[in-house]
Structure formats: C-alpha cells, structure tokens
Amino acid sequence: MENAPTQTTLATPAQYLPGVGAIRGGRLMKIGLRTAGDLLFCFPRDYEFPAPPSSVDRLREGQSASLVGMITDAEIVSRTPGKSVFAAVVENETGAVRILFFNQPFRAEQITFDKQVMISGEPKLNGLRWEFVHPKVVLLDEDGQIDKPKILPIYPLTEGVKQDEMRRFVRSAMDALSESLTEVLPVELRDSATAALRDAEIDLRLPLPEIQAAIESIHWPADRSDLTAARTRFIFQELLVMQLALAMRRRRLTTELRSAALPTTPKLDARITNRFPFELTTDQRRAMHEIGRDMGRQFPMNRLLQGDVGSGKTVIAIYAMMLAVGNGHQAVLMAPTEVLARQHHRTLSGMLDDSRVRIGLLCGSLTSAERRETLQKAANGEIDLVIGTQALLHGIEFKQLGLCVIDEQHKFGVRQRVTLRSGGVDPHYLVMSATPIPRSVAMTIFGDVDLTTLREKPPGRGKVNTYLGRPEWRQRWWKFVEEQLDEGRQVFVVAPRVNAAVSDESSRESDSADSDQDEAAGDEDVSSVETIYQQLSEEIFANRRVGLLHGRLSNDEKQAVMQSFAAGRIDVLVTTTVIEVGIDVPNATVMTIMGAQRFGLAQLHQLRGRISRGVHPGHVCVFTDGSQTAEEFERLKVFETTADGFELAEADFRLRGPGDVLGARQSGLPPLRIANVIDDLEILQVARQIAQQTIDEDPELSDPKWAPLRKQLMRRYGHRLELGDAG
Ligand code: ADP
Ligand code: MG
C-alpha cells in the first residue's frame, strides 16, 4: 500500500485529494485526469449563468426561470410524517406563483410571510397557476439586494463522473494547490499585455490576473468581467508560450544552422524558365523570386508553398530543384504516394529530356539491386535529382544535397523535418501544400515558416460546376455522365471504401482530419468502390470501359490502371481517394462522389481539383448514402457553393474548429487546450507581437525573470520544435 503524500503538489495523484479516493480517482484517470494538476487545469468548457429574474407572464413550462417577489402566503398544508407538504405564494407586480416543498417542513421557518425572495427552478402549470416544486430559494435583504447567485462551471465529462462531483474534485485541487502555483507571467508582462489587448479592442475590463486569482476565477468566476479576464489570461498565456517557441525556433534556424548558398543568376533563371512550355503566372514568378532569394542564403530556407489544387506548384518545385542542380548540388523530391512520385518523375523527365540532369526514381517496384544502385548513385553524386516516396527515401545519403522538396505536405505534417544532412550542412526545405490555411492562421501557427501563396490559377482552366445530388437524381446524373462520355470526356467515380464488408481505406490514405469514417456499412451499400464498380460496369455503363483503382491493389496494378486512364483507355474510373493527390488527367472532367458525407471539406476540394485541369468545364456531383448528419449535410452545402479553396478552408475552420482541421499531425504542434486560433485571433496577434519583441531582446529567455516561462515552453515545445528538452 502506498501512503498518501503529506504535501500536495501538481503531480500528486488525484485520488489523494480530500473527497476523491481510489475509486473515483480511477474513473478520473480513465478520462485523462491523473493528477491534482490535471484537475486544476481542467478548465470548464462552459458556464451556467444564473438566469436574470423573469416575470410571471414569461414563464414557460419546463424552461428554468427565476422570479423575485414577496411571500404573501405560507403554510404547512399537510403534516403527515413522510408526506408533509409546505406551500407558499410568491407574488410581484407581474403575478403570483406557488412554490411547493415535500417532506421539508423546516422550510416553514425560513420562508415566511412578507419576506423578499428570489426563486429559481422549472415552473409547471397546474390548472391556471404556475408552480415551482423544490425551487432554489434565496432570501433577499431589505432592499431586495440579491445575495450574488454564483456562475457555475460546467466541465467536460465522460461517463462515470458527475458534474457536481467534478466541481467538488476541482475545488479540492484548488484548495490544496492554488497557493503553491508558480507564476510564469511576470507582472510587467501582464500589464503590458493587458494594455496591448485593450489596444486591440479586446473587451477586457479587469487587467490580466495573476495565476492564483486566475485559477479561482476561471473555475468560479465572480461575474462576467472576472471570467473574461481569467480566460483571456490563460488563452494569452497558451498562445504566448507557443509564439515564443516559434520565434525562438525561427531565430535558431537562421543563426545556428548552415546551408550551402545556392544563388540564382539572371542566366540560370532564364535557362530554367525557358524550359517551361507556358507563361508563368505572376504568383508563380513571385514564388520563384522568393525561393531564389531564400536559397541564396547560407542558412536553410524553410518555406511553405501553398496553392489550391491546380495552381501550378510543380513548376515551382522544378525551378527550385534546378537552382540546386545549377549550383552543383543535388535535390530530392518526396511525394506522398507512389502514383504521384511516378507522375512527377514523368513530368520532370519530359521537361529535362535534353539536359544533362540525371534523375533517379525510388519506388516500391524496384528490385533491391536497382534500389541499391540508385542509392549508390545518390551517394556518389552520379544522379542530380531523386524522386520517391518518403518511406523509400528513408536513410538515403547524398554526396551534396542542397534542397529537399516535400510535395502535398498535408500528408506529412509541416514540421516533420527529414533529417537529410550531408557534408555537415542542412538542405534548404520547400514544402508544398494544397490544403490552404487562411493566411492569418498560417502566419501564426507556422510562425517559424515562411509562406508563399499561389492564389492565381494558370489561365485557360475550365470552371468546375458542383452539385449536391439528391438520391432520386442519381439516374438523371448517370444520363448526364453518359452524354459527357459521348463527347469524349473521362469520368471519375469516387467512394470512401474498398468493399462493403471491410472498413474503408480512406482513413489510411487521407489526412487526420478526414479519418473519422465509421465502419458500419449499410445493407444497400453505395459507398464501396467494389459495389459501385460492379453496378456501373455491368449495368449502367456496360458498354464503356470501366476501371477500378484502390489502395489494396499492388503498386504495379495501380500504376497500370492509372496509365490506362491517363492514356484514355479507360472511360470511367471507379476509385477511392488514392486519386486525391496530384493526379493530372486533363480530359477527365466529370466526377461523382458517393458517400460524400464521409469526406472532409479539404478532401472533397482535393478531389474536385482532379477535374479542373483541362480546358473543358468540369462537373462534380456529390451524393450521400442517406446516413448523413445535419452537420455533414451543412458541410456539403458549403462545398457546393464555395469554389475557392481558401474560402473553403476558412469555412472548414469555422465549422469544425482548427483542432480538427489541422490536428496535431498537420501543425506538428501539441493541441491547444483553451485557445482557439480562429476565435482568439486578436489575442494571438498580440501574443505573437509580444513574443517577437521578447525574443529580439533576449533570444534564449535567459533572464531569471523568464525562468518559469522558459521551463513551460521547453516542456511543451522543446522536443517538438527541436529547441532542447524539458531539462
Ligand atoms: P498543383 O498545384 O495542384 O500541384 P500542378 O503543378 O500539377 O498543380 O499544375 C497543374 C497543371 O497546370 C499542370 O498540367 C501544369 O503543367 C499546368 N500549369 C502550371 N503552370 C502553368 C501556367 N503558368 N500556365 C499554364 N499551365 C500551367
Ligand atoms: Mg501537385
């Protein structure tokens, strides 16, 4: 048996807190509340505000309400032991109500004629008279002053722990701990933050409180201003710590790491861009300019290039790689899937056909001898560019690597740096993403990354029409598809799962945000590619060439299907989200998405991007399988009406919250506990600005006054952002 420790600390197991005990401690543990500190920082998800006093004519059955009035009648109606009834009448200028208490005869002493009271509870209509059974009664003083009713915390709960228990447990942790808390925000910082927040027009009546008061107020606020001040403090603190960490990392990257400078010259620039068979867009030119400038420096470029699907990110990657090669260095391009790696290989081989650039491809279907040979050549410097999937590039060595490009980064996470150092220097990094993040959000979450955005699309793109299909339209839609096929177009049909029996693969292949599909497959399953393939190939498009593609095929099979489709030998391709990423078939202009409610907005938009590549207008119709929730339907409506990826991203952030959209995997950062980068954007901007100033003045936060803050920063971000460990 362990003994209960005498001195409670943040790390004391919750079960040792007065009033908790082993059994409830066990239940708390199950919901992740292990220690007294966990309880203390388990902030309410909401609050119950006492309803302002109402009037009798506004009462509604079953809706809780409060009334202030005078007791005009009070009597014990029945004294039968075990069945006693005490009744009273509360009256004010708006009317009178009856209050009743069963088996609480002592009430008669408290609630007496002529007293001012405030009652609250759920009224019920009995005949023509409103009644409150067992209301909460607060006695008011002479002037009718209300003895302040408390704002109640509402904690996030799971099974096994009741709200009032939680309130007691947290209270117990507060009583045991709050005096021993360390303040991480020095008073001058709180004051300057308060001023800056007010300048940013955040409604902050009280200054940011110190930690002990803040803890008290966030759990048991005295009033709304008190609550706002406490919440703002914790939100600010959380964001400040994050921004300090990002600012610190950004500074370290530029001062401590070294890269080869790979400068651009007008001649080199012209030699590269002359290879592109089209006019570059202004955005593309700007991106190349920014990348050229970054790569000319002696510390690593760390740039995120985001652009909607089809915005032409690949040429930017080629440009950057050619800059490296032109400077006598090697470059590597990582793709999230084999299909995409091969496509890049084709594009690059085509474009660099008549040049001296040597390109290697690392993919699954190589024999181990071939693979060894490519690895050898990379190490010897006999090839200049290597393209492959991340897994296959693991552990590769280069003679002189200058640049690492990561395509479709939302599959990887921005900060998953691939340690590919060679010759003691770091390569430059360019990560590309088609999942647009609203600029304000990106700037703050990726505070350590430079950002280039391609907003403009290359000219000559067909517009994509999006329809939210009703189940009864399906036949009509297939007829329309038939017409498009007659005109020579090709068609995608996308579904979330491979077959009806086994759960889908999209959770494996999609980003974390979209991996929440459930397993249940309905009787008439229209969400599996195998069922749909059968239906289409045998009935609806029996006289067309229908192909099937999904992640369970071998790489060679997948490759063969993709090539047939690209070459026009398949008319209708039934597929899972394997085609989501980057596939370029300009003649494919029609897409049907089945079981569409299972996809996230970002993913739907990615899919739609597959059919906006040619000159013909695109058509995408999304069908649900009928099991969608109202929220999912809402999402599909947003998809139908919003064509712009950035707008869509913003809507997604609003609908689902950034936590879900980005997830830890996307941002590479731990989830925020109380702050929300959309709702708290203004606070975030203040935090960012203060963090930047602070790091400019004291890059490593070495002044003793920052010690507690620095410790918190290292604990939360030290490992993830490679800043050092908690120590
Ligand atoms: P994404 O940003 O989705 O990766 P890609 O780089 O695959 O987009 O480009 C989509 C298509 O647009 C490709 O076929 C590419 O050759 C073409 N493209 C890129 N830039 C231009 C341009 N400036 N003018 C015309 N076509 C372009
Ligand atoms: Mg691409």
CSV table of C-alpha atoms and ligand atoms in Angstrom, one decimal, residues 313-314 407-408 582, ligand 2:
chain,number,residue,atom,x,y,z
A,313,LYS,CA,3.1,24.2,-57.7
A,314,THR,CA,5.0,21.6,-59.6
A,407,ASP,CA,5.0,17.7,-52.1
A,408,GLU,CA,1.5,17.6,-50.8
A,582,GLY,CA,-2.0,15.4,-57.5
B,2,MG,MG,0.8,18.9,-57.1
